[in-house]
Short mmCIF file of C-alpha atoms in Angstrom, two decimals:
data_model
loop_
_atom_site.label_atom_id
_atom_site.label_comp_id
_atom_site.label_asym_id
_atom_site.label_seq_id
_atom_site.Cartn_x
_atom_site.Cartn_y
_atom_site.Cartn_z
CA UNK A 17 4.39 15.81 -4.59
CA UNK A 18 3.34 12.17 -4.30
CA UNK A 19 4.68 10.58 -1.11
CA UNK A 20 5.41 6.88 -1.63
CA UNK A 21 6.16 4.80 1.46
CA UNK A 22 7.35 1.20 1.27
CA UNK A 23 6.80 -1.02 4.31
CA UNK A 24 8.99 -4.08 3.83
CA UNK A 25 10.15 -6.94 6.02
CA UNK A 26 13.61 -7.86 4.80
CA UNK A 27 15.13 -10.41 7.16
CA UNK A 28 18.66 -10.06 5.77
CA UNK A 29 20.81 -7.26 4.41
CA UNK A 30 20.57 -8.38 0.77
CA UNK A 31 17.30 -10.30 0.55
CA UNK A 32 15.14 -10.73 -2.53
CA UNK A 33 12.38 -8.99 -0.54
CA UNK A 34 14.48 -5.83 -0.31
CA UNK A 35 15.40 -6.14 -4.00
CA UNK A 36 11.73 -6.43 -4.95
CA UNK A 37 10.87 -3.44 -2.76
CA UNK A 38 13.48 -1.30 -4.50
CA UNK A 39 12.30 -2.40 -7.95
CA UNK A 40 8.70 -1.52 -7.14
CA UNK A 41 9.71 1.87 -5.74
CA UNK A 42 11.73 2.62 -8.88
CA UNK A 43 8.81 1.59 -11.09
CA UNK A 44 6.38 3.75 -9.09
CA UNK A 45 8.67 6.76 -9.46
CA UNK A 46 8.90 6.09 -13.19
CA UNK A 47 5.12 5.78 -13.50
CA UNK A 48 4.67 9.07 -11.63
CA UNK A 49 7.17 10.83 -13.87
CA UNK A 50 5.48 9.44 -16.99
CA UNK A 51 2.24 10.93 -15.68
CA UNK A 52 3.92 14.29 -15.18
CA UNK A 53 4.04 14.02 -11.39
CA UNK A 54 6.88 14.39 -8.91
CA UNK A 55 7.41 11.80 -6.18
CA UNK A 56 9.38 11.30 -3.02
CA UNK A 57 9.98 7.90 -1.47
CA UNK A 58 10.92 6.33 1.82
CA UNK A 59 11.39 2.74 2.99
CA UNK A 60 10.78 1.22 6.40
CA UNK A 61 12.18 -2.22 7.23
CA UNK A 62 9.89 -3.82 9.81
CA UNK A 63 12.84 -5.97 10.88
CA UNK A 64 14.20 -2.92 12.70
CA UNK A 65 10.95 -2.61 14.66
CA UNK A 66 10.74 -6.23 15.83
CA UNK A 67 11.37 -5.51 19.52
CA UNK A 68 9.04 -2.49 19.49
CA UNK A 69 6.23 -4.51 17.90
CA UNK A 70 6.66 -7.38 20.36
CA UNK A 71 6.59 -4.99 23.32
CA UNK A 72 3.46 -3.30 22.01
CA UNK A 73 1.72 -6.64 21.46
CA UNK A 74 2.50 -7.70 25.04
CA UNK A 75 2.07 -4.39 26.90
CA UNK A 76 0.06 -2.11 24.60
CA UNK A 77 2.83 0.48 24.87
CA UNK A 78 3.98 2.23 21.69
CA UNK A 79 7.62 3.18 21.46
CA UNK A 80 8.77 6.42 19.88
CA UNK A 81 9.99 4.45 16.85
CA UNK A 82 6.56 2.94 16.32
CA UNK A 83 4.79 6.25 16.76
CA UNK A 84 7.04 7.81 14.13
CA UNK A 85 6.55 4.92 11.69
CA UNK A 86 2.78 4.85 12.11
CA UNK A 87 2.77 8.61 11.48
CA UNK A 88 4.72 8.03 8.25
CA UNK A 89 2.06 5.60 7.08
CA UNK A 90 -0.73 8.05 7.88
CA UNK A 91 1.03 10.90 6.05
CA UNK A 92 1.97 8.93 2.90
CA UNK A 93 -0.11 9.21 -0.25
CA UNK A 94 0.46 5.62 -1.35
CA UNK A 95 1.77 2.51 0.38
CA UNK A 96 3.83 -0.37 -0.98
CA UNK A 97 3.94 -3.40 1.33
CA UNK A 98 6.38 -6.25 0.63
CA UNK A 99 7.05 -9.39 2.68
CA UNK A 100 8.65 -12.82 2.30
CA UNK A 101 6.33 -15.82 2.38
CA UNK A 102 6.97 -18.69 4.77
CA UNK A 103 4.75 -21.78 4.84
CA UNK A 104 1.97 -20.28 2.74
CA UNK A 105 1.75 -16.94 4.59
CA UNK A 106 3.68 -13.66 4.78
CA UNK A 107 6.16 -13.67 7.65
CA UNK A 108 4.44 -13.07 10.99
CA UNK A 109 6.45 -9.96 11.85
CA UNK A 110 5.06 -8.21 8.77
CA UNK A 111 1.50 -9.21 9.62
CA UNK A 112 1.98 -8.03 13.22
CA UNK A 113 2.88 -4.55 11.99
CA UNK A 114 -0.45 -4.21 10.20
CA UNK A 115 -2.33 -5.79 13.10
CA UNK A 116 -1.07 -3.15 15.53
CA UNK A 117 -1.43 -0.02 13.41
CA UNK A 118 -4.41 2.33 13.81
CA UNK A 119 -7.49 1.12 11.98
CA UNK A 120 -7.86 4.39 10.06
CA UNK A 121 -4.20 4.69 9.01
CA UNK A 122 -4.90 3.39 5.48
CA UNK A 123 -8.31 4.98 4.95
CA UNK A 124 -8.76 5.83 1.24
CA UNK A 125 -5.05 5.18 0.65
CA UNK A 126 -3.87 3.23 -2.44
CA UNK A 127 -1.84 0.14 -1.52
CA UNK A 128 0.30 -2.21 -3.61
CA UNK A 129 1.07 -5.71 -2.31
CA UNK A 130 4.35 -7.44 -3.08
CA UNK A 131 5.77 -10.71 -1.78
CA UNK A 132 8.62 -13.13 -2.37
CA UNK A 133 8.94 -16.89 -2.04
CA UNK A 134 10.76 -19.95 -3.24
CA UNK A 135 8.19 -21.23 -5.73
CA UNK A 136 5.06 -19.93 -7.50
CA UNK A 137 3.00 -22.14 -5.17
CA UNK A 138 3.12 -19.25 -2.69
CA UNK A 139 1.99 -16.62 -5.18
CA UNK A 140 -1.49 -16.22 -3.65
CA UNK A 141 -0.25 -15.55 -0.12
CA UNK A 142 -0.56 -11.81 -0.56
CA UNK A 143 -4.07 -12.17 -1.96
CA UNK A 144 -5.39 -14.50 0.72
CA UNK A 145 -3.72 -12.97 3.78
CA UNK A 146 -2.67 -9.36 3.18
CA UNK A 147 -5.43 -8.14 0.87
CA UNK A 148 -8.25 -8.83 3.38
CA UNK A 149 -6.21 -7.32 6.21
CA UNK A 150 -5.33 -4.15 4.30
CA UNK A 151 -8.92 -3.82 3.10
CA UNK A 152 -10.08 -4.11 6.71
CA UNK A 153 -7.77 -1.17 7.46
CA UNK A 154 -9.71 0.75 4.78
CA UNK A 155 -6.85 0.72 2.28
CA UNK A 156 -7.65 0.55 -1.45
CA UNK A 157 -5.54 -2.31 -2.76
CA UNK A 158 -4.73 -2.19 -6.48
CA UNK A 159 -5.83 -5.21 -8.55
CA UNK A 160 -2.34 -6.44 -9.48
CA UNK A 161 -0.17 -7.98 -6.78
CA UNK A 162 3.52 -8.67 -7.39
CA UNK A 163 4.96 -12.04 -6.39
CA UNK A 164 8.58 -12.88 -7.12
CA UNK A 165 9.73 -16.50 -6.98
CA UNK A 166 13.34 -17.68 -7.12
CA UNK A 167 13.04 -18.37 -10.86
CA UNK A 168 12.05 -14.76 -11.50
CA UNK A 169 15.55 -13.68 -10.49
CA UNK A 170 17.47 -16.40 -12.28
CA UNK A 171 16.31 -16.24 -15.89
CA UNK A 172 15.78 -13.66 -18.59
CA UNK A 173 12.21 -14.79 -19.20
CA UNK A 174 11.40 -14.76 -15.48
CA UNK A 175 12.90 -11.31 -15.06
CA UNK A 176 10.92 -9.97 -18.02
CA UNK A 177 7.68 -11.37 -16.60
CA UNK A 178 8.43 -9.92 -13.14
CA UNK A 179 9.20 -6.50 -14.57
CA UNK A 180 5.93 -6.54 -16.49
CA UNK A 181 3.97 -7.29 -13.32
CA UNK A 182 5.80 -4.58 -11.42
CA UNK A 183 5.11 -2.03 -14.16
CA UNK A 184 1.42 -2.94 -14.32
CA UNK A 185 0.97 -2.72 -10.55
CA UNK A 186 2.90 0.55 -10.30
CA UNK A 187 0.82 2.18 -13.01
CA UNK A 188 -2.35 1.09 -11.21
CA UNK A 189 -0.99 2.54 -7.96
CA UNK A 190 -0.09 5.93 -9.43
CA UNK A 191 -3.27 6.13 -11.47
CA UNK A 192 -5.43 5.38 -8.46
CA UNK A 193 -3.58 7.92 -6.30
CA UNK A 194 -4.00 10.59 -8.96
CA UNK A 195 -7.68 9.77 -9.37
CA UNK A 196 -8.39 9.93 -5.63
CA UNK A 197 -6.64 13.28 -5.32
CA UNK A 198 -8.19 14.77 -8.47
CA UNK A 199 -4.78 15.48 -9.96
CA UNK A 200 -4.32 16.22 -13.65
CA UNK A 201 -1.76 13.75 -14.97
CA UNK A 202 -1.49 15.41 -18.36
CA UNK A 203 -3.25 15.06 -21.71
CA UNK A 204 -0.84 12.43 -23.00
CA UNK A 205 -1.28 10.03 -20.10
CA UNK A 206 -2.49 6.49 -20.75
CA UNK A 207 -6.12 6.19 -19.59
CA UNK A 208 -5.14 3.04 -17.71
CA UNK A 209 -2.69 5.06 -15.64
CA UNK A 210 -4.90 7.90 -14.52
CA UNK A 211 -7.34 10.69 -15.39
CA UNK A 212 -6.55 13.13 -18.19
CA UNK A 213 -9.24 15.72 -17.79
CA UNK A 214 -7.72 17.48 -14.77
CA UNK A 215 -9.21 18.09 -11.35
CA UNK A 216 -12.96 17.81 -11.09
CA UNK A 217 -15.12 20.82 -10.37
CA UNK A 218 -15.06 21.61 -6.68
CA UNK A 219 -11.86 19.69 -6.07
CA UNK A 220 -9.78 20.81 -3.12
CA UNK A 221 -6.64 19.45 -4.82
CA UNK A 222 -4.62 21.19 -7.48
CA UNK A 223 -2.37 19.54 -10.10
CA UNK A 224 0.59 17.91 -8.43
CA UNK A 225 -0.89 18.10 -4.92
CA UNK A 226 -1.87 15.12 -2.82
CA UNK A 227 -3.31 14.56 0.63
CA UNK A 228 -6.85 15.95 0.50
CA UNK A 229 -9.45 13.28 -0.12
CA UNK A 230 -12.65 15.27 0.46
CA UNK A 231 -13.83 16.26 -3.01
CA UNK A 232 -16.94 16.76 -5.09
CA UNK A 233 -19.25 16.53 -2.09
CA UNK A 234 -18.05 13.03 -1.26
CA UNK A 235 -17.88 12.11 2.46
CA UNK A 236 -14.63 12.71 4.26
CA UNK A 237 -12.68 9.84 5.76
CA UNK A 238 -14.17 10.53 9.20
CA UNK A 239 -17.73 10.44 7.83
CA UNK A 240 -17.37 6.70 7.31
CA UNK A 241 -17.05 6.29 11.06
CA UNK A 242 -19.79 8.76 12.01
CA UNK A 243 -22.79 6.77 13.38
CA UNK A 244 -25.13 9.68 12.61
CA UNK A 245 -24.45 9.22 8.89
CA UNK A 246 -24.93 5.44 8.77
CA UNK A 247 -28.23 4.20 7.36
CA UNK A 248 -29.95 1.80 9.81
CA UNK A 249 -30.14 -1.79 8.59
CA UNK A 250 -33.91 -1.89 9.01
CA UNK A 251 -34.23 1.11 6.72
CA UNK A 252 -32.10 -0.60 4.10
CA UNK A 253 -34.44 -3.58 4.18
CA UNK A 254 -37.45 -1.31 3.63
CA UNK A 255 -35.83 0.06 0.49
#
């Protein structure tokens, strides 16, 4: 079972940000099904955590709501993060969420970035602001980001182009998740979507299972933070 969690910051009940989040979730489920995988999804609106995030930023105290949400992120197999763009950057509340979460919460976890804005001039906001932040949190961000401008919702051509970007990004997300977990996505799967040869020898995952990311003798997530396993810089220079 692939656990897909969407972290979105929808500032109104019927925003384009929420619409984009739902479209990406639907596309990710479809991509998983096409690969022969089952998926479960959940969505967290950061808007509902605004007071909790502010309190934590000022006092360092985590509320029960924040603890539960951060645990959801840690337990998910893949993350979708979607935010509206204001003045060339994703809304500050969304950024604050990722600034306050544990640094290892996204370690080796596939992440898809989505954002919305008035014009295509804001299309690189996710790339320039969120991608470096999520990479710092050790997340593996898929190559395709999804930006939806106003025109993407108001024309047939814009909608077709948006759907194509969503499909591409979702396939990358599912394929990466399957690859990291060593899951067999079936012999008819598109190579761009994920592996077709099944779990590798020595894999601790079985087809359809996610969550274990220590495979094939590769270091575990914690090994990356183990000072005893880090090569000294001076030794690297000698090589």
